[in-house]
Short mmCIF file of C-alpha atoms in Angstrom, two decimals:
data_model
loop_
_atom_site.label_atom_id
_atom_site.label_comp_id
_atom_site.label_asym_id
_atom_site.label_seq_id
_atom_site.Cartn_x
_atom_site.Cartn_y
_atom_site.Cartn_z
CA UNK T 20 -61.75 -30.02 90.44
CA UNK T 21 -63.90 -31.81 93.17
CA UNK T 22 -67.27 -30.60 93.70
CA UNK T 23 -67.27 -28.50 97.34
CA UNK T 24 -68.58 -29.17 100.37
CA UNK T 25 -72.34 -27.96 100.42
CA UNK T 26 -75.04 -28.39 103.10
CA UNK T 27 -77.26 -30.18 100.61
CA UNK T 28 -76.89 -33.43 98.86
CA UNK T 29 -76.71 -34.96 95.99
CA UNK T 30 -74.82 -31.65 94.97
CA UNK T 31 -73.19 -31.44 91.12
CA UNK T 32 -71.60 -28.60 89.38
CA UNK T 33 -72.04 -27.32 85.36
CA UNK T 34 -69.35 -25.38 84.48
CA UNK T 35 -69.44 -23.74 80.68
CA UNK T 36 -67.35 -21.37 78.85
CA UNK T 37 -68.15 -17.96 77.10
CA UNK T 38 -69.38 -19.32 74.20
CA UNK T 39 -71.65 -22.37 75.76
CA UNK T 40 -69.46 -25.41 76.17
CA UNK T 41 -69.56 -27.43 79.00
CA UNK T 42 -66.87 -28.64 80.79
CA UNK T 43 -66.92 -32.24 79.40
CA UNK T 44 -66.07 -34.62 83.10
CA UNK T 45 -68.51 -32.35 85.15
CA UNK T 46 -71.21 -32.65 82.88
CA UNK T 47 -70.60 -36.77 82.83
CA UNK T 48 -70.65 -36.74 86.73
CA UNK T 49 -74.74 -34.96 86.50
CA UNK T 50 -75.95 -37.48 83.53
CA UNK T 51 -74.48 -40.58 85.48
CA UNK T 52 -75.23 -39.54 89.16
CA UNK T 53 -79.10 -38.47 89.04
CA UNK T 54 -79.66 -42.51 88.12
CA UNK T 55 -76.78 -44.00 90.93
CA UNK T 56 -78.75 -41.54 93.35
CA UNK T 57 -81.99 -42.39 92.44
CA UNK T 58 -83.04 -38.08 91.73
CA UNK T 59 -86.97 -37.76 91.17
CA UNK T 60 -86.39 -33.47 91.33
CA UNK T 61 -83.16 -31.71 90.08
CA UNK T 62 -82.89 -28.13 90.93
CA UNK T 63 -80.89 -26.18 88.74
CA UNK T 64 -79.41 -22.95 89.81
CA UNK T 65 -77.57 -20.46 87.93
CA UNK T 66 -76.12 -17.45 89.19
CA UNK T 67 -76.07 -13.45 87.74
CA UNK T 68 -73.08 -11.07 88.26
CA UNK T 69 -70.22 -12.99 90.34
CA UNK T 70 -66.49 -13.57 88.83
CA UNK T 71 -65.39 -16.58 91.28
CA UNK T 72 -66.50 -19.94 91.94
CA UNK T 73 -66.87 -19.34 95.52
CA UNK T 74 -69.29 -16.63 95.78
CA UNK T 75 -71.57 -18.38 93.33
CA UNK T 76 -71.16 -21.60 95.65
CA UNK T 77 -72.10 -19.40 98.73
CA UNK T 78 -75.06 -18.22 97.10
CA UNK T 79 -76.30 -21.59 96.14
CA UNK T 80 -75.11 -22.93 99.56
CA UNK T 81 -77.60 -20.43 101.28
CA UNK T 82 -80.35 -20.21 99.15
CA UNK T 83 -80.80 -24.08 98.83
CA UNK T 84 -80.21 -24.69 102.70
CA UNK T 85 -83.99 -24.81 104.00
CA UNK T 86 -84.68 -27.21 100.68
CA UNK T 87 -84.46 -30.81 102.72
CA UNK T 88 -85.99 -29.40 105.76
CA UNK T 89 -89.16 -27.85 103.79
CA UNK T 90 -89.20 -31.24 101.35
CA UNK T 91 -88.41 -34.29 103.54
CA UNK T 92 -89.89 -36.63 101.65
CA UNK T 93 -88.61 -35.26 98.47
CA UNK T 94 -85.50 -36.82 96.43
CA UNK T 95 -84.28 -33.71 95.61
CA UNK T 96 -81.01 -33.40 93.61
CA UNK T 97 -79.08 -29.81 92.73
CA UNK T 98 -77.40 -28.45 90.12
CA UNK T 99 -75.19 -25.35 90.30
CA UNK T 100 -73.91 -23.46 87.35
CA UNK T 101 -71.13 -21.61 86.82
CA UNK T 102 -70.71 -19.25 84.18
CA UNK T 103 -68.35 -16.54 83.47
CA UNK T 104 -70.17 -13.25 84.82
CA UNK T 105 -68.63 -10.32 86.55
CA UNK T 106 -69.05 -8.20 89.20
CA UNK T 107 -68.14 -4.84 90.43
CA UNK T 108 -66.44 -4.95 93.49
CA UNK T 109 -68.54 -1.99 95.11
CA UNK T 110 -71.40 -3.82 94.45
CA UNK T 111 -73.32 -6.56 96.90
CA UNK T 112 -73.79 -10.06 96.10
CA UNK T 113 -75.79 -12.71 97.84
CA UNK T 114 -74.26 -14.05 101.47
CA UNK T 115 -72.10 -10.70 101.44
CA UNK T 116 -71.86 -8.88 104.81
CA UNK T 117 -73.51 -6.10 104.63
CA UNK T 118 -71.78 -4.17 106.88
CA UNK T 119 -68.30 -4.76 104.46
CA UNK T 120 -70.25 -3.89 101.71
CA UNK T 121 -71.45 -0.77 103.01
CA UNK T 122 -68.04 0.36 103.97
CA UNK T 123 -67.29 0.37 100.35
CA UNK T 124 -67.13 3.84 98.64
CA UNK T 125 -68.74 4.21 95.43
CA UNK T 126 -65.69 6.16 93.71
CA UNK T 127 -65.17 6.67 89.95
CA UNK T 128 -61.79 4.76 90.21
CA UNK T 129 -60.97 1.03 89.43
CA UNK T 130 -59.78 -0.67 92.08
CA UNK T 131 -57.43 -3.44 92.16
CA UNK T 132 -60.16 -6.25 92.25
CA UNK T 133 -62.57 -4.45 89.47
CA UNK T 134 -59.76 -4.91 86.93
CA UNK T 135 -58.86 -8.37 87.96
CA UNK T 136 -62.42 -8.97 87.46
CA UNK T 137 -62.33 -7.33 84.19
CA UNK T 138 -59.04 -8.78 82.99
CA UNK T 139 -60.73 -12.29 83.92
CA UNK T 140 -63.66 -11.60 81.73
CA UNK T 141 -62.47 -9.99 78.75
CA UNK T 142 -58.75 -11.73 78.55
CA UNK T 143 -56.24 -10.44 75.94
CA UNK T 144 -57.70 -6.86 76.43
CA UNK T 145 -55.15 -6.18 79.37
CA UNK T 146 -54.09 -2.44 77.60
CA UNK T 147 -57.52 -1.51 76.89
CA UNK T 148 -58.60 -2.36 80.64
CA UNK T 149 -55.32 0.18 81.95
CA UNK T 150 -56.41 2.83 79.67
CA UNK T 151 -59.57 2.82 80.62
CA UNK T 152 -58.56 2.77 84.30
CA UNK T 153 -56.43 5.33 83.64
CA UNK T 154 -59.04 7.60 82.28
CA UNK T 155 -61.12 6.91 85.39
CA UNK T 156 -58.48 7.87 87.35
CA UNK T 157 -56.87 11.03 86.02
CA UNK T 158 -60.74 12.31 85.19
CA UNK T 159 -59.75 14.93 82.58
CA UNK T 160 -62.20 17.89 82.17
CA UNK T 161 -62.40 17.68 78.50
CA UNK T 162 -65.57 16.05 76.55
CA UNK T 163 -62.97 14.57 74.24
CA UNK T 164 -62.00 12.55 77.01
CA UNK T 165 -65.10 10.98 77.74
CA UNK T 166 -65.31 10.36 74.51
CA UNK T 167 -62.73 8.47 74.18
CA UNK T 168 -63.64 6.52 77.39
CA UNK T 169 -66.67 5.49 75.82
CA UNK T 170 -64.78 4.44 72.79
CA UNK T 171 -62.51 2.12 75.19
CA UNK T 172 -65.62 0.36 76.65
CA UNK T 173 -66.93 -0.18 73.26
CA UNK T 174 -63.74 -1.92 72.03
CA UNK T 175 -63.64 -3.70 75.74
CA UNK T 176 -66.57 -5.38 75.38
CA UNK T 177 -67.55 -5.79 71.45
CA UNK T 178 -67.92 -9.74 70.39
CA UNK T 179 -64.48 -11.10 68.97
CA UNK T 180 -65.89 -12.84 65.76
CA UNK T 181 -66.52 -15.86 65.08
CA UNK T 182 -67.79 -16.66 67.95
CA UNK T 183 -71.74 -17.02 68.72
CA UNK T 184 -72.01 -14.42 71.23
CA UNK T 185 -73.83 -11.62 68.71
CA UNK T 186 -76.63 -13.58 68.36
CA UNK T 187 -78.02 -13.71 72.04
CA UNK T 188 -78.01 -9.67 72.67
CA UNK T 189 -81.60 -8.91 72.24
CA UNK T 190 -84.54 -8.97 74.36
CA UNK T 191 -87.00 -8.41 71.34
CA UNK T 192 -86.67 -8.71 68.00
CA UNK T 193 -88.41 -6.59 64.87
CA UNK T 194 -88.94 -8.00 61.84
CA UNK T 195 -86.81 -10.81 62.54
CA UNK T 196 -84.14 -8.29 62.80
CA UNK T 197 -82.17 -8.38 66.55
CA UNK T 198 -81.22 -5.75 68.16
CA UNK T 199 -78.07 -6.51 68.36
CA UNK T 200 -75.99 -3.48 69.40
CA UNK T 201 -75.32 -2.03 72.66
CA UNK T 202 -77.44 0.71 72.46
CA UNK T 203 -76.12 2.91 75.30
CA UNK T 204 -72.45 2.99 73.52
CA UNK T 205 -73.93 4.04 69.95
CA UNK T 206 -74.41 7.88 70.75
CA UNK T 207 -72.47 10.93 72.11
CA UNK T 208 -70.63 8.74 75.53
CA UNK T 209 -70.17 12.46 77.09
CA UNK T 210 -74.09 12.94 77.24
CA UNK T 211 -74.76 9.12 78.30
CA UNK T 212 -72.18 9.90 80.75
CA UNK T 213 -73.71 13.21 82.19
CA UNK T 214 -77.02 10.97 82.22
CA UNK T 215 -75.77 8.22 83.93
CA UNK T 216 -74.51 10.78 86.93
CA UNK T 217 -77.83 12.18 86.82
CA UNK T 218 -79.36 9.49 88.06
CA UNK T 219 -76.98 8.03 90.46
CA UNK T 220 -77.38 11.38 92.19
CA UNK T 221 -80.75 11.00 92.44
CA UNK T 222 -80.63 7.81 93.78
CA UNK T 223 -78.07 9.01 96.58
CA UNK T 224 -81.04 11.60 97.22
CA UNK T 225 -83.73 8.91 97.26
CA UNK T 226 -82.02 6.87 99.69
CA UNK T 227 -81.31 9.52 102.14
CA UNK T 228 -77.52 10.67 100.48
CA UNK T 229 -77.81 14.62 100.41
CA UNK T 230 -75.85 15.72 96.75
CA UNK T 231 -74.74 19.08 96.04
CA UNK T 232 -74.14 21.10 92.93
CA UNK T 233 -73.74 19.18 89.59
CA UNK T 234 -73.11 15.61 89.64
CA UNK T 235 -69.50 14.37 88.14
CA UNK T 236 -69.30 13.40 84.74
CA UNK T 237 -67.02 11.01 85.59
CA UNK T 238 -69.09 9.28 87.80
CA UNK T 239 -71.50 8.58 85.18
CA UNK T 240 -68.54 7.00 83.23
CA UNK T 241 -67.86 4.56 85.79
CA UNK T 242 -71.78 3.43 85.51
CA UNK T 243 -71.67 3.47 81.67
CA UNK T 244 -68.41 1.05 82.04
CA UNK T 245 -70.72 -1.24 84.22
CA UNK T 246 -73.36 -1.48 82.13
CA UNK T 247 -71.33 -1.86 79.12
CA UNK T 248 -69.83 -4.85 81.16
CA UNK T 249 -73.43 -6.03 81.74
CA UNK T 250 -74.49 -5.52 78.11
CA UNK T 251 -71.31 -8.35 77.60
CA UNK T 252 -72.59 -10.40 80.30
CA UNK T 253 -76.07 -10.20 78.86
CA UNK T 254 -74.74 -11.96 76.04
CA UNK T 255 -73.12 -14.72 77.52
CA UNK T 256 -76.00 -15.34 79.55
CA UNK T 257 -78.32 -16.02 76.44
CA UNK T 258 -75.16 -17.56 75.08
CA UNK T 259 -74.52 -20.59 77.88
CA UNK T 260 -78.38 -20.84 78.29
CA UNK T 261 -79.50 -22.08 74.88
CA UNK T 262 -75.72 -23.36 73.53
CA UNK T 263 -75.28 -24.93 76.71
CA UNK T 264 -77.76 -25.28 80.08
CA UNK T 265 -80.33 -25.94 77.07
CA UNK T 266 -78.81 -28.90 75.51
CA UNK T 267 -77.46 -30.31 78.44
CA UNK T 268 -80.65 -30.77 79.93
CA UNK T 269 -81.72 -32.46 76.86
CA UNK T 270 -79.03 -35.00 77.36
CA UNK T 271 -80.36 -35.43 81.26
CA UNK T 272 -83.95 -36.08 79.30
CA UNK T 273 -82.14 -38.72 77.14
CA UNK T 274 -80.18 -40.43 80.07
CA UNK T 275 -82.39 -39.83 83.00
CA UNK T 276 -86.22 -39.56 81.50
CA UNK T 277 -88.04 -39.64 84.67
CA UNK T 278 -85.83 -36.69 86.36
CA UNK T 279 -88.07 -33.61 86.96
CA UNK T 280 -86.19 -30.73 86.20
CA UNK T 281 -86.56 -26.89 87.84
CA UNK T 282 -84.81 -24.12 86.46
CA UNK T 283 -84.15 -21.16 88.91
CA UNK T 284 -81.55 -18.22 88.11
CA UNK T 285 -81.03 -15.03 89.71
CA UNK T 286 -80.08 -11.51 87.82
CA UNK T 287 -78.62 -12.65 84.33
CA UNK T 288 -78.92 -16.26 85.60
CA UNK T 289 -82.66 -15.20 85.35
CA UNK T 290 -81.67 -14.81 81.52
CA UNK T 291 -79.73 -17.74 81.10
CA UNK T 292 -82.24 -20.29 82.41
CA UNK T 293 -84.93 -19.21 80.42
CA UNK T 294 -82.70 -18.93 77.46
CA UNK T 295 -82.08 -22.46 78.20
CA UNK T 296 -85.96 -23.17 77.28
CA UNK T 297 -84.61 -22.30 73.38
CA UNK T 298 -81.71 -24.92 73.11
CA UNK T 299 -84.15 -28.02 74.44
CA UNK T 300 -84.24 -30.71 71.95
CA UNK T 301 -87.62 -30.66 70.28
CA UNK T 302 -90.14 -33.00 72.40
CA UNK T 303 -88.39 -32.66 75.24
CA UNK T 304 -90.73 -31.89 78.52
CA UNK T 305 -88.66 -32.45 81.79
CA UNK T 306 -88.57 -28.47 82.80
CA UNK T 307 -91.64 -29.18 85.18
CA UNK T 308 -90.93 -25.07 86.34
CA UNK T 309 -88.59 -22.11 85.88
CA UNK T 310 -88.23 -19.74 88.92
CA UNK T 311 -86.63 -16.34 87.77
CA UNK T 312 -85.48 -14.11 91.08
CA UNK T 313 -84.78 -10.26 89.88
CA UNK T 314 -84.88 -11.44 85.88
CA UNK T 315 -82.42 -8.58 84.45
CA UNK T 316 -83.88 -8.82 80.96
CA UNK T 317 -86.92 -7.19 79.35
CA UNK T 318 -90.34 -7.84 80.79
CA UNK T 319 -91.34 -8.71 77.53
CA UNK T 320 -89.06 -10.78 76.54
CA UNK T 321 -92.29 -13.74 76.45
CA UNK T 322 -94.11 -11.40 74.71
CA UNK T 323 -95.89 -12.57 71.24
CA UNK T 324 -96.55 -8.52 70.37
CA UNK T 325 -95.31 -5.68 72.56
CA UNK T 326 -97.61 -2.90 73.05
CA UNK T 327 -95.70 -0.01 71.60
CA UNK T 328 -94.83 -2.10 68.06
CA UNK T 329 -97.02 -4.41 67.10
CA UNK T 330 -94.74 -5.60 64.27
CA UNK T 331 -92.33 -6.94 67.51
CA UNK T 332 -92.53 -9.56 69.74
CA UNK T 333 -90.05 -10.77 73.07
CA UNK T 334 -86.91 -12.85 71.85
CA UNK T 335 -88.81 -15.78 74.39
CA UNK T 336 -92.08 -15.43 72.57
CA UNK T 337 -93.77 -19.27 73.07
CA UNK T 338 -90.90 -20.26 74.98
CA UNK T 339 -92.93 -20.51 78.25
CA UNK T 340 -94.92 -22.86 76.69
CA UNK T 341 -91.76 -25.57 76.99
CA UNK T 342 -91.96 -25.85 80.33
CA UNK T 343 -94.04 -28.49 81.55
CA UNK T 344 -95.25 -26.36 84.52
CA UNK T 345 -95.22 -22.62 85.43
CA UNK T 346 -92.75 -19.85 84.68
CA UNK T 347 -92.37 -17.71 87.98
CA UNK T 348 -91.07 -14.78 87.80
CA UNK T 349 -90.45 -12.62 91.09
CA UNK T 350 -90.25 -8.91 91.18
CA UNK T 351 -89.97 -6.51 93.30
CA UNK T 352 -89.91 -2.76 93.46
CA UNK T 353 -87.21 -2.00 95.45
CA UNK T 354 -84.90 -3.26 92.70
CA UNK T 355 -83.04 0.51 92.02
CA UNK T 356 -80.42 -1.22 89.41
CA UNK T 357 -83.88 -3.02 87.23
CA UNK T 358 -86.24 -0.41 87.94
CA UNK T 359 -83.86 3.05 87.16
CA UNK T 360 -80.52 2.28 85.84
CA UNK T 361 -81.81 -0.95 83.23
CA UNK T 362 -84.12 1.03 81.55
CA UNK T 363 -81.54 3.80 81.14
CA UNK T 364 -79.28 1.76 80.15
CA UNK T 365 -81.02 0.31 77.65
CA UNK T 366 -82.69 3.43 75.88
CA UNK T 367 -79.62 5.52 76.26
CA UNK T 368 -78.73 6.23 72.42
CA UNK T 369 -82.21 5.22 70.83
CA UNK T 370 -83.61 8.57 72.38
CA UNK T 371 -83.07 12.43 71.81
CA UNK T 372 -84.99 13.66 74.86
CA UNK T 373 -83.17 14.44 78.10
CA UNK T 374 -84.51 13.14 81.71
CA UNK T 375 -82.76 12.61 84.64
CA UNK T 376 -83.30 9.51 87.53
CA UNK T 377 -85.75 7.68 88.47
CA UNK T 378 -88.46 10.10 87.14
CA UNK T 379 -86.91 9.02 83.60
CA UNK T 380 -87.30 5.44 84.74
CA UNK T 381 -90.55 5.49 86.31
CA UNK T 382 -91.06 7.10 82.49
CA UNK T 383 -89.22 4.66 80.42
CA UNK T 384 -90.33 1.61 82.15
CA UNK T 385 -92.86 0.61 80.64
CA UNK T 386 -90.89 0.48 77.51
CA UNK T 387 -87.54 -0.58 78.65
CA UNK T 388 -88.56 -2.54 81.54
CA UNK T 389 -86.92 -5.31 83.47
CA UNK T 390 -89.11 -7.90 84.61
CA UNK T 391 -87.52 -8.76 87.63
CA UNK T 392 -88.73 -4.90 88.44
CA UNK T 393 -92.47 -5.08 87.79
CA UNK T 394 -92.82 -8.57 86.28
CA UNK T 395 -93.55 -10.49 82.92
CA UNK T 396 -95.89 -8.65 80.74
CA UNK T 397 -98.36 -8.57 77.65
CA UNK T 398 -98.11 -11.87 77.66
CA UNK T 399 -101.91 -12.95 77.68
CA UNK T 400 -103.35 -15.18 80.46
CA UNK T 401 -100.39 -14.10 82.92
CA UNK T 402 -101.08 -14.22 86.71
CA UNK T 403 -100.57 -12.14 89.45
CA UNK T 404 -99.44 -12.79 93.31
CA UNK T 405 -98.06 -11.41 96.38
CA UNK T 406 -95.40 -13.98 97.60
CA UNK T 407 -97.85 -14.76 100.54
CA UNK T 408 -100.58 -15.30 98.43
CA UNK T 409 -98.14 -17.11 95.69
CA UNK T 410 -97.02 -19.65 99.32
CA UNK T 411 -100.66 -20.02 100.26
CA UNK T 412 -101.98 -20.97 96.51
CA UNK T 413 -102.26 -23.72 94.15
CA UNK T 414 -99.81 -21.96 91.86
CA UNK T 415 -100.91 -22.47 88.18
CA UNK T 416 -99.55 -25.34 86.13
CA UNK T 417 -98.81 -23.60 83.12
CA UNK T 418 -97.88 -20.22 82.17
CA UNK T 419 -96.42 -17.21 83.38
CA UNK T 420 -96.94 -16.16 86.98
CA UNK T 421 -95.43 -12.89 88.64
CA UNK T 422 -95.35 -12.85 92.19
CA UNK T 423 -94.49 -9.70 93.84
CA UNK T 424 -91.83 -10.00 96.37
CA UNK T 425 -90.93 -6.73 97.76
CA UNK T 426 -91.72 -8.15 100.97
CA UNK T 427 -88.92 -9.85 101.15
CA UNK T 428 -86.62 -8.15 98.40
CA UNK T 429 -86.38 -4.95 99.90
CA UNK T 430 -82.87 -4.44 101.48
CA UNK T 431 -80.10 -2.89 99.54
CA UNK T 432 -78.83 0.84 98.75
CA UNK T 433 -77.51 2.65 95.64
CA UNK T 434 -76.86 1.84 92.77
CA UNK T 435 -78.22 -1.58 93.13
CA UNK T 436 -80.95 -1.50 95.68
CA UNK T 437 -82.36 -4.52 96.78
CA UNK T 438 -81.64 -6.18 93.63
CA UNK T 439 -78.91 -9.34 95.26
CA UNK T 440 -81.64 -9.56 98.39
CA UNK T 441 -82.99 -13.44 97.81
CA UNK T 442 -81.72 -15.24 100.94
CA UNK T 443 -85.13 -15.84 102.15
CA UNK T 444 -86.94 -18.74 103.30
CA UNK T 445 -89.71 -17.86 101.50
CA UNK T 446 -88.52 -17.45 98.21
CA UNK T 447 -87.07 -21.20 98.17
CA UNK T 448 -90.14 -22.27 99.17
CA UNK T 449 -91.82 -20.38 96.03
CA UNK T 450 -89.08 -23.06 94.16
CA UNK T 451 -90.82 -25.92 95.72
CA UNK T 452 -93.61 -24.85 95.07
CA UNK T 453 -93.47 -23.71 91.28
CA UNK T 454 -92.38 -27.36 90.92
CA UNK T 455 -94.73 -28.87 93.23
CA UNK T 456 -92.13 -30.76 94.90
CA UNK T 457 -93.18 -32.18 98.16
#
């Protein structure tokens, strides 16, 4: 398939499967073209939740637009990946109109391009996908039934063995033991359920949606079947990012030595770069920067020891130290999806007590945080911008940075928020600048 028409140039695509393998002709096209075009800086994007090729094109289309005009001089080459992630169709992605997208009703039903979108993602699991639909649909009063919804998702998106996908679930790791399990899916699914409507209520009330009486169970199982479906996603992110994006730059270190390389991902793409950090070849030190937009993975995933268990430390611990250059991470609070549902997601069955919304994830936050919420932390030496200040500064040349970007990142309503709001000017320059490309 021919690489499509974009409004920058050199332009390549990486295309890799669940499991990490690259498409084979693709990949020969990057290693042999960054030489014929004579590429000094190669900006590699990946994307987070979209199920097509042509929504992940728009988004790198947009984003990398202003590139040429801010770096004349520069000779820039990009990179998109392509991975297979999934999104909910009531959901916005990057380049979406936002008038569409606010016409869509958030309904505890599946419509027809949800299960498409699911059928791509999880093939062979066709029955499970109409049962589950069914479920959603018919919304039986009975606690047996959401019990049996939950035990759907679970078989929907557990690993198929042998495959390598098990290994790249966990943010942080105890005793060398990974957490490996969805955690959300291993208690009572009525309760996580009734939880999970909790707190989308509340977010309707936070962003001006007046709710009345008790929120629908049902509702909440739609949200559990989303983040079950991101738990999945979460995997294959870490998956393609060290088995794949990882080693494939390593071959672009072997074949093209002087190319400067700069990671950027948004959402799980976030994940996936930095992921990528683990499957360089030893010695290799072309990653001049990494710039994650909305990471969805824990903020201390870098971390050496996190604060609340001393014997643990972030599944990324070191890793920042591979990159010959700074790893940005931007944040912002207006991220509802990071900043209430990821922490309540990923807490759900690990703890007895009961709290509802965003006071549970203001709460649990700073245990089950998402750094593209409030940024990397307990990592030592880590600094700390606004994006105007993070434009207007030297940035570092090593280490973690968090720039604050609600500025920018701010526009978006529930469940998501403001968490697919990165087509700014400003935040591409932050890439330019993380790499000190000029």
């Amino acid at each position: 398939m021919a690489d499509p028409a974009m409004s920058v140039s050199p332009y390549w695509e990486l295309t890799f499967d669940a499991d990490g393998d690259p498409a084979g002709r693709p990949r020969d096209r990057l290693l042999a073209g960054v030489t014929e075009r004579k590429v000094r800086d190669l900006i590699v994007f990946a994307h987070g939740w979209n199920n097509d090729r042509s929504g992940a094109t728009r988004l790198y289309d947009s984003f990398l637009a202003p590139i040429p005009r801010l770096a004349p001089a520069a000779r820039i080459g990009y990179v998109g990946v392509l991975w297979p992630a999934m999104r909910f169709s009531d959901e916005p992605i990057p380049d979406f109109p936002r008038a569409v997208a606010a016409e869509l009703p958030r309904r505890p039903v599946l419509d027809k391009d949800t299960r498409h979108a699911l059928l791509e993602s999880f093939p062979g699991r066709a029955i499970l996908v109409e049962q589950i639909a069914r479920l959603l649909e018919q919304q039986p009063p009975e606690e047996a039934e959401l019990e049996e919804f939950g035990r759907l998702v679970r078989l929907l998106v557990e690993v198929v063995a042998p495959g390598p996908q098990a290994l790249f679930a966990a943010d942080t790791v105890a005793e060398g033991v990974p957490q490996s399990e969805p955690e959300m899916l291993a208690g009572s699914s009525a309760a996580a359920c009734e939880e999970f409507a909790r707190a989308l209520a509340e977010l309707d009330t936070s962003g001006g949606r007046a709710g009345f009486g008790l929120p629908n169970p049902w509702e909440g199982a739609q949200e559990l079947l989303r983040q079950a479906t991101y738990y999945a996603m979460k995997r294959r992110a870490g998956t393609v990012g060290e088995r794949g994006l990882g080693r494939v730059v390593g071959q672009l270190a072997k074949a093209a030595p002087d190319v400067r390389v700069h990671l950027v991902g948004h959402s799980f793409g976030a994940r996936l770069v930095s992921f990528a950090l683990r499957g360089l070849p030893v010695g290799v030190r072309t990653v001049k920067s990494v710039t994650l937009l909305q990471g969805a993975f824990s903020h201390y995933a870098f971390a050496a020891r996190l604060p609340h268990d001393a014997r643990a430390g972030g599944v990324l611990q070191g890793q920042q130290n591979r990159v010959d250059g700074p790893v940005v991470c931007c944040h912002s609070r207006h991220d509802s999806a990071l900043g209430t549902m990821y922490p309540l997601a990923s807490r759900m069955a690990g703890d007895s007590r009961s709290a509802a919304g965003l006071d549970m994830g203001r709460a649990l936050g700073a245990k089950w945080g998402a750094m593209g919420y409030d940024g990397v932390q307990a990592v030592p030496g880590t600094r700390a911008y606004t994006l105007a200040e993070a434009l207007r500064a030297k940035l570092p040349g090593s280490g973690c940075v968090n720039v604050d970007a609600a500025a920018v990142v701010r526009r978006g309503g529930p469940p998501a928020g403001a968490h697919s709001d990165i087509l700014h000017e400003e935040l591409a320059r932050l890439v330019l600048a993380a790499g000190r490309v000029r």
